[in-house]
Tab-separated table of C-alpha atoms in Angstrom:
chain	number	residue	atom	x	y	z
C	1	MET	CA	92.060	149.403	101.526
C	2	PRO	CA	89.375	147.818	99.321
C	3	PRO	CA	90.097	144.656	97.278
C	4	ASN	CA	91.366	145.148	93.743
C	5	PRO	CA	89.038	143.349	91.294
C	6	ALA	CA	91.742	143.426	88.595
C	7	HIS	CA	94.173	141.492	90.784
C	8	PRO	CA	92.525	139.052	93.246
C	9	GLY	CA	94.301	138.881	96.585
C	10	GLN	CA	95.651	142.422	96.206
C	11	PHE	CA	94.151	145.672	97.385
C	12	CYS	CA	93.364	148.901	95.558
C	13	HIS	CA	96.035	151.485	95.987
C	14	PRO	CA	94.784	154.980	96.880
C	15	THR	CA	95.899	155.951	93.397
C	16	THR	CA	93.356	153.721	91.673
C	17	VAL	CA	89.945	154.841	90.463
C	18	THR	CA	87.264	152.184	90.045
C	19	GLY	CA	83.909	152.538	88.352
C	20	SER	CA	81.027	150.758	86.701
C	21	CYS	CA	77.682	151.110	85.046
C	22	HIS	CA	74.533	150.972	87.195
C	23	CYS	CA	73.859	147.238	86.797
C	24	GLY	CA	77.546	146.296	87.217
C	25	ALA	CA	77.932	144.595	83.849
C	26	ILE	CA	80.707	147.060	82.918
C	27	SER	CA	83.503	147.750	85.405
C	28	TYR	CA	86.979	149.237	85.176
C	29	THR	CA	90.015	150.460	87.044
C	30	LEU	CA	92.086	153.516	86.219
C	31	ASP	CA	95.592	153.462	87.673
C	32	GLU	CA	95.931	157.054	88.788
C	33	ALA	CA	94.859	159.222	91.695
C	34	PRO	CA	91.231	160.345	91.813
C	35	PRO	CA	91.029	163.617	89.911
C	36	ALA	CA	90.315	166.920	91.623
C	37	GLY	CA	88.571	168.304	88.552
C	38	ALA	CA	86.350	167.350	85.654
C	39	MET	CA	85.330	168.642	82.270
C	40	ALA	CA	81.692	169.481	81.623
C	41	CYS	CA	80.976	169.734	77.909
C	42	ASN	CA	77.897	171.330	76.387
C	43	CYS	CA	77.860	169.324	73.140
C	44	SER	CA	74.599	167.627	72.269
C	45	ILE	CA	75.382	164.259	73.893
C	46	CYS	CA	77.278	165.474	76.984
C	47	ARG	CA	74.569	168.039	77.741
C	48	ARG	CA	71.834	165.412	77.506
C	49	LYS	CA	73.752	162.784	79.508
C	50	GLY	CA	75.173	165.133	82.168
C	51	TYR	CA	78.692	163.753	81.852
C	52	LEU	CA	81.533	164.925	84.087
C	53	LEU	CA	84.591	163.754	82.194
C	54	HIS	CA	88.185	162.872	83.024
C	55	PHE	CA	90.683	162.077	80.255
C	56	SER	CA	93.578	159.656	80.659
C	57	SER	CA	95.877	157.396	78.657
C	58	PRO	CA	94.769	153.884	77.634
C	59	ASP	CA	97.731	152.241	79.401
C	60	LYS	CA	96.259	153.305	82.768
C	61	PHE	CA	92.785	151.886	82.011
C	62	THR	CA	91.735	148.271	82.569
C	63	LEU	CA	88.301	147.095	81.515
C	64	LEU	CA	87.486	144.412	84.079
C	65	SER	CA	84.135	143.352	82.666
C	66	GLY	CA	81.624	144.346	80.053
C	67	ALA	CA	83.361	144.354	76.700
C	68	ASP	CA	80.465	142.250	75.413
C	69	ALA	CA	77.858	144.214	77.424
C	70	SER	CA	78.664	147.630	75.989
C	71	THR	CA	77.611	149.391	72.842
C	72	GLU	CA	79.469	152.234	71.167
C	73	TYR	CA	77.972	155.422	69.797
C	74	ARG	CA	79.909	157.898	67.623
C	75	PHE	CA	78.670	161.114	66.091
C	76	ASN	CA	79.863	164.344	64.439
C	77	SER	CA	83.615	163.912	63.777
C	78	GLU	CA	83.508	160.412	65.351
C	79	VAL	CA	86.803	160.857	67.228
C	80	ILE	CA	85.324	159.719	70.574
C	81	GLY	CA	83.484	156.436	71.012
C	82	HIS	CA	80.865	156.837	73.725
C	83	ARG	CA	80.447	153.416	75.399
C	84	PHE	CA	77.243	152.581	77.224
C	85	CYS	CA	75.766	149.497	78.847
C	86	ALA	CA	73.246	147.675	76.672
C	87	THR	CA	71.328	146.668	79.825
C	88	CYS	CA	71.139	149.763	82.058
C	89	GLY	CA	72.159	152.504	79.615
C	90	CYS	CA	74.873	154.059	81.812
C	91	SER	CA	77.970	155.439	80.121
C	92	PRO	CA	80.939	154.809	82.423
C	93	TYR	CA	83.732	155.266	79.864
C	94	GLY	CA	84.675	155.911	76.280
C	95	GLY	CA	87.740	156.442	74.193
C	96	GLY	CA	89.170	157.733	70.994
C	97	THR	CA	91.625	160.263	69.666
C	98	GLY	CA	92.529	163.462	71.515
C	99	PRO	CA	93.185	166.837	69.867
C	100	ASP	CA	96.911	166.005	69.810
C	101	GLY	CA	96.258	162.807	67.811
C	102	LYS	CA	97.029	160.465	70.726
C	103	GLU	CA	94.660	157.770	71.945
C	104	VAL	CA	92.675	158.688	75.073
C	105	VAL	CA	90.350	157.009	77.518
C	106	VAL	CA	87.535	159.080	78.950
C	107	ILE	CA	85.778	158.141	82.175
C	108	ASN	CA	82.479	159.580	83.323
C	109	LEU	CA	83.161	160.583	86.923
C	110	ARG	CA	79.460	160.207	87.722
C	111	CYS	CA	80.038	156.443	87.315
C	112	ALA	CA	83.289	156.337	89.328
C	113	ASP	CA	83.290	154.952	92.870
C	114	GLY	CA	83.927	157.289	95.785
C	115	ILE	CA	84.158	160.510	93.750
C	116	ASP	CA	82.386	163.478	95.346
C	117	VAL	CA	81.280	165.213	92.149
C	118	ASP	CA	80.155	168.277	94.131
C	119	ALA	CA	83.761	168.782	95.304
C	120	LEU	CA	85.277	168.674	91.787
C	121	ALA	CA	86.623	171.796	90.127
C	122	ILE	CA	84.589	171.935	86.916
C	123	HIS	CA	86.152	173.118	83.665
C	124	ASN	CA	83.416	174.034	81.176
C	125	PHE	CA	84.165	173.156	77.558
C	126	ASP	CA	82.190	174.628	74.663
C	127	GLY	CA	81.782	171.489	72.563
C	128	ALA	CA	78.565	172.862	71.071
C	129	SER	CA	80.619	175.353	69.043
C	130	LEU	CA	82.797	172.734	67.379
């Protein structure tokens, strides 16, 4: 098992997802099993960025580094804050309010460690029509 950066001296459980931006300034853990699927949205930002998204609850997400290295971008209804690294531009995570009114964390599976994005079941979402 790999070391757990959130808890030195401990190891990552197979039900932990880790990820980061390209330069490593932003890193996180998500305390749940790696997902088997992802959402691909065709809204203007997701289409341009090529996101493959996984939604979770904030209590499972730990930002290990990069709170000061990230910038937030909101558009349209501004319910999701798209976080990106001010140095390398990668967007490893975001967060906001889900359709049910609850807070959500969104991770970009293209920035998650050890995820075979070609093996994910992709659910297409028509965000362009919202």
